[in-house]
Amino acid sequence: MNIDSQLSGHADRDDTSPILIIPYMWIGDFVRNHTVVRVLKQRWPNRPVDLLTTSLCAPLVDYMPGVRAGVVWDLPRGRLAVGRQLSLAKLLRERNYGTALVLPRTWKAAIAPALAGIPERVGFVGEFRFGLINHWRWGEKKLPRFIDKNAALAQPDGAPLPPEWPVPQLRVPAEEIVRWRQANGLSAGAAVALAPGSVGVSKRWTYYPEAARLLVERGLEVWVVGGPAEKGLAQEIVAAGGAGVQDLTGSDLRNGVLAIAAAGVAISNDSGLMHIAAALGTPTMGIFGPTSPYLWAPLNGLAATVVQDRSVLSCQPCQSTICKMNDHRCMRDIAASEVVAIAQRVLGETGARATT
């Protein structure tokens, strides 16, 4: 039974009041929020859906089908910022939302929707949010995955989880990719996008420079994508791969989205860019060490899930941001030649994507 049939009969499909999603703001989590959007649109096809977003994640909203608008508002992570919360609440009140889905369990995430007087504020029990959330959900800890916890809030209370959730989608117009290539002086040939960054050093595979060199030797262009924090890694990769490697890291996430959309294959750590690549439909190789692919791989599926298989490590998966035992063997034992061989196979199976 698919989710459409589960939701039929549960929803008031004549309701047209807009819905606001208060999501998690890490890039990968933000991409996965699109599953929540799709569930809401199946349940209430006539209700517009908006996303609260940070400036960093805002470009993603432009490529999400079913999202009316992004409400761009940067709230500081480490403090309450009462004035900013009040200003956000005023903006939300002006937009006349009928429902707010508050995905994070934090007290701070629920303040502005409550101050805005949004009639239905849905969220899990957590952090003493009594009065801020008025449609409580229970049983979050019994839900196995991050996506189950979030998408369940978009279903009617008590509805069973579907066998499969709708997968996130990011759709970039082909003409925008053509313009991006031209603006950056890039050819229409096959390219491999490398995403060497991640939150937490333990999730970073360290052989990207060697992989870039091998890819260039096989006649492929290599593009390094990431944020400003990956600039140093990009320089190491360019130094190893030479003229065939382009450093495309920078502060504009849109540039990374377009690079990955244009690439023939993306190779990424467990990171936000991995989720972007999978949602774009770019054949994606995810390299996993300390984290579990079951829990954290994209719903879209990956062209290849790369894990070390030389030995069984008792510490794996540890979910830790810093390796505390076995000297990072979960990543060190994945050879560059192995990853490059898989990338070539993926390109051969899917056909190297090029834009002319």
CSV table of C-alpha atoms in Angstrom, one decimal:
chain,number,residue,atom,x,y,z
A,1,MET,CA,0.0,0.0,0.0
A,2,ASN,CA,1.5,3.4,-1.0
A,3,ILE,CA,1.3,6.6,1.0
A,4,ASP,CA,-1.5,8.0,-1.3
A,5,SER,CA,-3.9,5.3,-0.4
A,6,GLN,CA,-3.0,5.5,3.3
A,7,LEU,CA,-3.8,9.2,3.4
A,8,SER,CA,-7.0,9.0,1.4
A,9,GLY,CA,-10.0,9.5,3.7
A,10,HIS,CA,-7.9,11.1,6.4
A,11,ALA,CA,-7.4,14.6,5.0
A,12,ASP,CA,-9.6,17.6,4.4
A,13,ARG,CA,-8.5,18.1,0.8
A,14,ASP,CA,-10.6,21.3,0.5
A,15,ASP,CA,-8.4,23.2,3.0
A,16,THR,CA,-6.4,25.9,1.2
A,17,SER,CA,-4.6,27.6,4.1
A,18,PRO,CA,-0.8,27.6,3.7
A,19,ILE,CA,1.5,25.3,5.6
A,20,LEU,CA,4.9,26.3,7.1
A,21,ILE,CA,7.6,23.7,7.7
A,22,ILE,CA,10.2,24.6,10.4
A,23,PRO,CA,13.0,22.2,9.4
A,24,TYR,CA,16.4,21.2,10.5
A,25,MET,CA,18.9,23.5,8.8
A,26,TRP,CA,21.9,21.3,8.1
A,27,ILE,CA,22.2,21.0,4.3
A,28,GLY,CA,21.6,17.2,4.1
A,29,ASP,CA,18.7,17.4,6.6
A,30,PHE,CA,17.2,20.3,4.6
A,31,VAL,CA,17.3,18.2,1.4
A,32,ARG,CA,15.6,15.4,3.2
A,33,ASN,CA,12.8,17.8,4.3
A,34,HIS,CA,11.5,17.6,0.7
A,35,THR,CA,10.1,14.2,1.6
A,36,VAL,CA,8.0,16.0,4.2
A,37,VAL,CA,6.9,18.5,1.5
A,38,ARG,CA,5.8,15.6,-0.8
A,39,VAL,CA,3.8,13.9,1.9
A,40,LEU,CA,2.0,17.1,2.7
A,41,LYS,CA,1.2,17.8,-1.0
A,42,GLN,CA,-0.2,14.3,-1.3
A,43,ARG,CA,-2.3,14.8,1.8
A,44,TRP,CA,-3.4,18.4,1.0
A,45,PRO,CA,-2.8,19.1,-2.7
A,46,ASN,CA,-4.5,22.5,-2.5
A,47,ARG,CA,-2.5,23.9,0.4
A,48,PRO,CA,0.7,25.9,-0.4
A,49,VAL,CA,3.8,24.7,1.4
A,50,ASP,CA,6.6,27.1,2.5
A,51,LEU,CA,9.9,26.3,4.2
A,52,LEU,CA,11.7,28.4,6.8
A,53,THR,CA,15.3,28.5,5.6
A,54,THR,CA,18.7,30.0,6.3
A,55,SER,CA,20.5,32.1,3.8
A,56,LEU,CA,22.8,29.1,3.2
A,57,CYS,CA,20.1,26.7,2.3
A,58,ALA,CA,17.9,29.2,0.5
A,59,PRO,CA,19.1,28.2,-3.1
A,60,LEU,CA,17.8,24.7,-2.6
A,61,VAL,CA,14.2,25.9,-2.3
A,62,ASP,CA,14.3,27.1,-5.9
A,63,TYR,CA,14.8,23.6,-7.1
A,64,MET,CA,12.2,21.8,-4.9
A,65,PRO,CA,9.0,20.9,-6.6
A,66,GLY,CA,5.9,21.6,-4.6
A,67,VAL,CA,7.4,24.4,-2.4
A,68,ARG,CA,5.8,27.7,-2.9
A,69,ALA,CA,8.4,29.8,-1.2
A,70,GLY,CA,11.3,29.9,1.2
A,71,VAL,CA,11.1,32.2,4.2
A,72,VAL,CA,14.7,33.3,4.6
A,73,TRP,CA,15.5,34.1,8.3
A,74,ASP,CA,18.8,33.5,10.0
A,75,LEU,CA,18.5,32.9,13.7
A,76,PRO,CA,21.7,32.5,15.8
A,77,ARG,CA,22.3,28.9,17.0
A,78,GLY,CA,23.7,29.7,20.4
A,79,ARG,CA,21.3,32.2,21.8
A,80,LEU,CA,17.6,33.0,21.9
A,81,ALA,CA,17.7,36.4,20.0
A,82,VAL,CA,14.3,37.6,21.3
A,83,GLY,CA,14.1,40.5,18.9
A,84,ARG,CA,14.8,38.3,15.9
A,85,GLN,CA,12.1,35.8,17.1
A,86,LEU,CA,9.6,38.6,17.4
A,87,SER,CA,10.3,40.0,13.9
A,88,LEU,CA,10.0,36.5,12.5
A,89,ALA,CA,6.7,35.9,14.3
A,90,LYS,CA,5.4,39.2,12.7
A,91,LEU,CA,6.4,38.0,9.3
A,92,LEU,CA,4.7,34.6,9.8
A,93,ARG,CA,1.5,36.2,11.1
A,94,GLU,CA,1.3,38.3,7.9
A,95,ARG,CA,1.4,35.1,5.8
A,96,ASN,CA,-1.6,33.6,7.5
A,97,TYR,CA,-0.4,30.1,7.9
A,98,GLY,CA,-2.9,27.5,9.0
A,99,THR,CA,-0.5,24.9,10.1
A,100,ALA,CA,3.2,24.8,11.2
A,101,LEU,CA,5.2,21.6,11.3
A,102,VAL,CA,8.0,22.1,13.8
A,103,LEU,CA,10.4,19.3,13.0
A,104,PRO,CA,13.2,20.0,15.6
A,105,ARG,CA,12.4,19.1,19.2
A,106,THR,CA,13.9,22.3,20.5
A,107,TRP,CA,12.1,24.9,22.5
A,108,LYS,CA,13.6,27.7,20.3
A,109,ALA,CA,12.2,26.3,17.1
A,110,ALA,CA,8.6,26.5,18.3
A,111,ILE,CA,8.7,30.2,19.6
A,112,ALA,CA,8.0,32.1,16.4
A,113,PRO,CA,5.1,29.9,15.2
A,114,ALA,CA,3.5,30.3,18.6
A,115,LEU,CA,4.0,34.0,18.8
A,116,ALA,CA,2.6,34.3,15.2
A,117,GLY,CA,-0.6,32.6,16.4
A,118,ILE,CA,-0.5,29.8,13.8
A,119,PRO,CA,-3.7,27.8,14.7
A,120,GLU,CA,-2.2,24.3,14.3
A,121,ARG,CA,1.4,23.8,15.5
A,122,VAL,CA,2.5,20.2,15.2
A,123,GLY,CA,5.5,18.7,16.8
A,124,PHE,CA,6.9,15.9,19.0
A,125,VAL,CA,7.0,16.2,22.8
A,126,GLY,CA,10.3,17.7,23.8
A,127,GLU,CA,12.0,20.5,25.8
A,128,PHE,CA,9.0,21.5,27.8
A,129,ARG,CA,7.3,23.2,24.8
A,130,PHE,CA,3.8,23.2,26.4
A,131,GLY,CA,1.9,26.1,25.0
A,132,LEU,CA,4.2,26.5,22.1
A,133,ILE,CA,3.1,23.2,20.4
A,134,ASN,CA,-0.6,22.6,20.5
A,135,HIS,CA,-0.9,19.4,18.5
A,136,TRP,CA,1.4,17.0,20.3
A,137,ARG,CA,2.8,13.8,18.8
A,138,TRP,CA,4.3,11.0,20.8
A,139,GLY,CA,6.5,8.0,20.1
A,140,GLU,CA,9.4,9.7,18.4
A,141,LYS,CA,11.9,7.4,20.0
A,142,LYS,CA,10.2,4.4,18.5
A,143,LEU,CA,10.8,5.6,15.0
A,144,PRO,CA,13.9,4.1,13.5
A,145,ARG,CA,15.3,6.8,11.2
A,146,PHE,CA,15.5,10.5,11.0
A,147,ILE,CA,13.2,10.7,8.0
A,148,ASP,CA,10.6,8.5,9.8
A,149,LYS,CA,10.5,11.0,12.6
A,150,ASN,CA,10.1,14.0,10.3
A,151,ALA,CA,7.7,12.7,7.7
A,152,ALA,CA,5.5,11.1,10.4
A,153,LEU,CA,4.6,14.7,11.4
A,154,ALA,CA,3.1,15.3,8.0
A,155,GLN,CA,0.8,12.3,8.3
A,156,PRO,CA,-2.5,12.1,10.3
A,157,ASP,CA,-1.9,11.4,13.9
A,158,GLY,CA,-1.6,7.6,14.5
A,159,ALA,CA,-1.2,6.8,10.8
A,160,PRO,CA,1.2,3.8,10.2
A,161,LEU,CA,4.5,4.5,8.4
A,162,PRO,CA,4.3,3.6,4.7
A,163,PRO,CA,6.7,0.9,3.3
A,164,GLU,CA,8.5,3.7,1.4
A,165,TRP,CA,8.5,7.4,1.7
A,166,PRO,CA,8.5,9.7,-1.4
A,167,VAL,CA,12.1,10.5,-2.1
A,168,PRO,CA,13.5,14.1,-2.1
A,169,GLN,CA,13.7,15.8,-5.5
A,170,LEU,CA,15.8,18.7,-6.8
A,171,ARG,CA,15.2,19.7,-10.4
A,172,VAL,CA,17.5,22.0,-12.2
A,173,PRO,CA,16.5,23.2,-15.6
A,174,ALA,CA,18.9,22.0,-18.4
A,175,GLU,CA,19.3,25.6,-19.7
A,176,GLU,CA,20.5,26.7,-16.3
A,177,ILE,CA,23.2,24.1,-16.4
A,178,VAL,CA,24.3,25.2,-19.8
A,179,ARG,CA,24.6,28.8,-18.7
A,180,TRP,CA,26.5,27.7,-15.6
A,181,ARG,CA,29.1,25.8,-17.7
A,182,GLN,CA,29.5,28.7,-20.1
A,183,ALA,CA,29.9,31.2,-17.2
A,184,ASN,CA,32.6,29.1,-15.6
A,185,GLY,CA,34.4,28.3,-18.9
A,186,LEU,CA,33.8,24.6,-18.6
A,187,SER,CA,33.6,22.2,-21.5
A,188,ALA,CA,30.6,19.9,-22.2
A,189,GLY,CA,32.7,16.8,-21.5
A,190,ALA,CA,32.2,14.2,-18.7
A,191,ALA,CA,33.2,15.4,-15.3
A,192,VAL,CA,33.4,13.9,-11.8
A,193,ALA,CA,32.4,16.0,-8.9
A,194,LEU,CA,34.3,15.4,-5.7
A,195,ALA,CA,32.8,16.5,-2.3
A,196,PRO,CA,35.6,16.0,0.2
A,197,GLY,CA,34.0,17.9,3.1
A,198,SER,CA,31.8,16.8,6.0
A,199,VAL,CA,30.7,17.8,9.4
A,200,GLY,CA,33.2,15.9,11.6
A,201,VAL,CA,36.6,14.8,10.4
A,202,SER,CA,35.9,11.1,11.0
A,203,LYS,CA,33.6,11.1,8.0
A,204,ARG,CA,36.2,12.4,5.6
A,205,TRP,CA,37.9,10.0,3.3
A,206,THR,CA,41.5,11.2,2.9
A,207,TYR,CA,42.4,9.9,-0.5
A,208,TYR,CA,40.6,12.4,-2.7
A,209,PRO,CA,43.9,13.9,-4.0
A,210,GLU,CA,45.1,10.5,-5.3
A,211,ALA,CA,41.6,9.7,-6.7
A,212,ALA,CA,41.7,13.0,-8.6
A,213,ARG,CA,45.0,12.2,-10.1
A,214,LEU,CA,43.8,8.8,-11.2
A,215,LEU,CA,40.6,10.2,-12.7
A,216,VAL,CA,42.5,12.8,-14.7
A,217,GLU,CA,44.9,10.2,-16.0
A,218,ARG,CA,41.8,8.4,-17.4
A,219,GLY,CA,40.8,11.5,-19.3
A,220,LEU,CA,38.1,12.8,-17.0
A,221,GLU,CA,37.6,16.3,-15.7
A,222,VAL,CA,37.4,16.7,-12.0
A,223,TRP,CA,35.4,19.4,-10.1
A,224,VAL,CA,35.9,19.9,-6.4
A,225,VAL,CA,32.8,21.2,-4.7
A,226,GLY,CA,32.1,22.4,-1.2
A,227,GLY,CA,32.0,25.5,1.0
A,228,PRO,CA,34.8,27.8,2.2
A,229,ALA,CA,35.9,25.3,4.8
A,230,GLU,CA,36.9,22.9,2.0
A,231,LYS,CA,39.1,25.4,0.2
A,232,GLY,CA,42.3,23.9,1.7
A,233,LEU,CA,41.2,20.4,0.8
A,234,ALA,CA,40.4,21.6,-2.8
A,235,GLN,CA,43.9,23.1,-3.1
A,236,GLU,CA,45.5,19.8,-2.1
A,237,ILE,CA,43.3,18.0,-4.7
A,238,VAL,CA,44.2,20.5,-7.5
A,239,ALA,CA,47.9,20.1,-6.6
A,240,ALA,CA,47.6,16.3,-7.0
A,241,GLY,CA,45.5,16.3,-10.1
A,242,GLY,CA,46.9,19.2,-12.0
A,243,ALA,CA,45.2,21.1,-14.8
A,244,GLY,CA,42.4,18.6,-15.1
A,245,VAL,CA,41.0,19.6,-11.7
A,246,GLN,CA,38.8,22.7,-11.1
A,247,ASP,CA,38.3,24.2,-7.6
A,248,LEU,CA,34.6,25.1,-7.5
A,249,THR,CA,34.4,25.5,-3.8
A,250,GLY,CA,32.9,28.7,-2.4
A,251,SER,CA,30.2,30.3,-0.2
A,252,ASP,CA,27.3,30.1,-2.7
A,253,LEU,CA,25.6,26.7,-2.4
A,254,ARG,CA,23.8,27.3,-5.7
A,255,ASN,CA,27.2,26.9,-7.5
A,256,GLY,CA,27.7,23.5,-5.8
A,257,VAL,CA,24.2,22.4,-6.8
A,258,LEU,CA,24.8,23.3,-10.4
A,259,ALA,CA,28.2,21.7,-10.5
A,260,ILE,CA,26.8,18.4,-9.2
A,261,ALA,CA,23.8,18.6,-11.5
A,262,ALA,CA,26.1,19.0,-14.5
A,263,ALA,CA,28.5,16.2,-13.4
A,264,GLY,CA,28.4,12.6,-14.7
A,265,VAL,CA,29.0,11.2,-11.3
A,266,ALA,CA,29.5,12.6,-7.8
A,267,ILE,CA,31.8,11.1,-5.1
A,268,SER,CA,31.0,12.3,-1.6
A,269,ASN,CA,31.5,11.6,2.0
A,270,ASP,CA,28.4,11.2,4.2
A,271,SER,CA,27.5,14.9,3.9
A,272,GLY,CA,24.9,17.4,2.7
A,273,LEU,CA,26.3,17.4,-0.8
A,274,MET,CA,25.8,13.6,-1.0
A,275,HIS,CA,22.1,14.2,-0.3
A,276,ILE,CA,22.0,17.0,-2.9
A,277,ALA,CA,23.6,14.8,-5.5
A,278,ALA,CA,21.2,11.9,-4.9
A,279,ALA,CA,18.1,14.2,-5.0
A,280,LEU,CA,19.3,15.7,-8.3
A,281,GLY,CA,19.5,12.3,-9.9
A,282,THR,CA,23.3,12.5,-10.4
A,283,PRO,CA,24.8,9.0,-10.1
A,284,THR,CA,26.2,9.3,-6.6
A,285,MET,CA,28.9,7.3,-4.7
A,286,GLY,CA,28.7,7.7,-1.0
A,287,ILE,CA,31.8,6.8,1.1
A,288,PHE,CA,30.8,5.6,4.6
A,289,GLY,CA,33.0,4.8,7.5
A,290,PRO,CA,31.9,5.8,11.0
A,291,THR,CA,28.2,6.3,10.1
A,292,SER,CA,25.5,3.8,9.1
A,293,PRO,CA,24.3,3.9,5.5
A,294,TYR,CA,20.9,2.5,6.7
A,295,LEU,CA,20.4,5.5,9.0
A,296,TRP,CA,22.0,8.2,6.9
A,297,ALA,CA,22.2,7.3,3.2
A,298,PRO,CA,19.7,9.2,1.0
A,299,LEU,CA,16.3,7.7,0.4
A,300,ASN,CA,16.9,8.1,-3.3
A,301,GLY,CA,19.5,5.3,-3.3
A,302,LEU,CA,23.1,5.6,-4.3
A,303,ALA,CA,24.9,4.4,-7.5
A,304,ALA,CA,27.4,2.9,-5.0
A,305,THR,CA,27.7,2.7,-1.3
A,306,VAL,CA,31.4,2.4,-0.6
A,307,VAL,CA,32.5,0.9,2.7
A,308,GLN,CA,35.7,-0.9,3.7
A,309,ASP,CA,35.3,-4.7,3.6
A,310,ARG,CA,38.8,-5.9,4.3
A,311,SER,CA,38.0,-6.5,8.0
A,312,VAL,CA,35.2,-6.4,10.5
A,313,LEU,CA,35.8,-3.5,12.9
A,314,SER,CA,34.0,-3.8,16.2
A,315,CYS,CA,33.8,0.0,16.5
A,316,GLN,CA,31.9,0.5,13.2
A,317,PRO,CA,29.6,2.3,13.0
A,318,CYS,CA,30.5,4.5,15.9
A,319,GLN,CA,28.6,7.7,14.7
A,320,SER,CA,31.5,9.7,16.3
A,321,THR,CA,32.8,12.9,14.7
A,322,ILE,CA,36.3,12.1,15.8
A,323,CYS,CA,38.0,8.7,15.5
A,324,LYS,CA,38.9,7.4,19.0
A,325,MET,CA,40.1,3.9,18.1
A,326,ASN,CA,41.5,1.7,15.2
A,327,ASP,CA,43.3,4.8,13.7
A,328,HIS,CA,40.4,5.6,11.2
A,329,ARG,CA,40.7,2.2,9.5
A,330,CYS,CA,37.1,2.4,8.4
A,331,MET,CA,38.1,5.1,5.9
A,332,ARG,CA,41.9,4.4,5.5
A,333,ASP,CA,41.2,0.9,4.2
A,334,ILE,CA,39.2,2.2,1.2
A,335,ALA,CA,41.7,2.6,-1.6
A,336,ALA,CA,41.7,5.4,-4.1
A,337,SER,CA,42.0,2.9,-7.0
A,338,GLU,CA,38.9,1.1,-5.7
A,339,VAL,CA,36.8,4.2,-5.7
A,340,VAL,CA,38.0,5.3,-9.1
A,341,ALA,CA,37.3,1.8,-10.6
A,342,ILE,CA,33.7,2.1,-9.2
A,343,ALA,CA,33.3,5.6,-10.6
A,344,GLN,CA,34.4,4.4,-14.1
A,345,ARG,CA,31.9,1.5,-13.9
A,346,VAL,CA,29.1,3.9,-12.8
A,347,LEU,CA,29.9,6.3,-15.7
A,348,GLY,CA,29.9,3.3,-18.1
A,349,GLU,CA,26.6,2.1,-16.8
A,350,THR,CA,24.8,5.4,-16.8
A,351,GLY,CA,26.5,7.1,-19.7
A,352,ALA,CA,28.6,10.1,-19.0
A,353,ARG,CA,26.3,13.1,-18.8
A,354,ALA,CA,27.3,16.1,-20.8
A,355,THR,CA,25.5,19.3,-21.7
A,356,THR,CA,26.1,20.7,-25.2
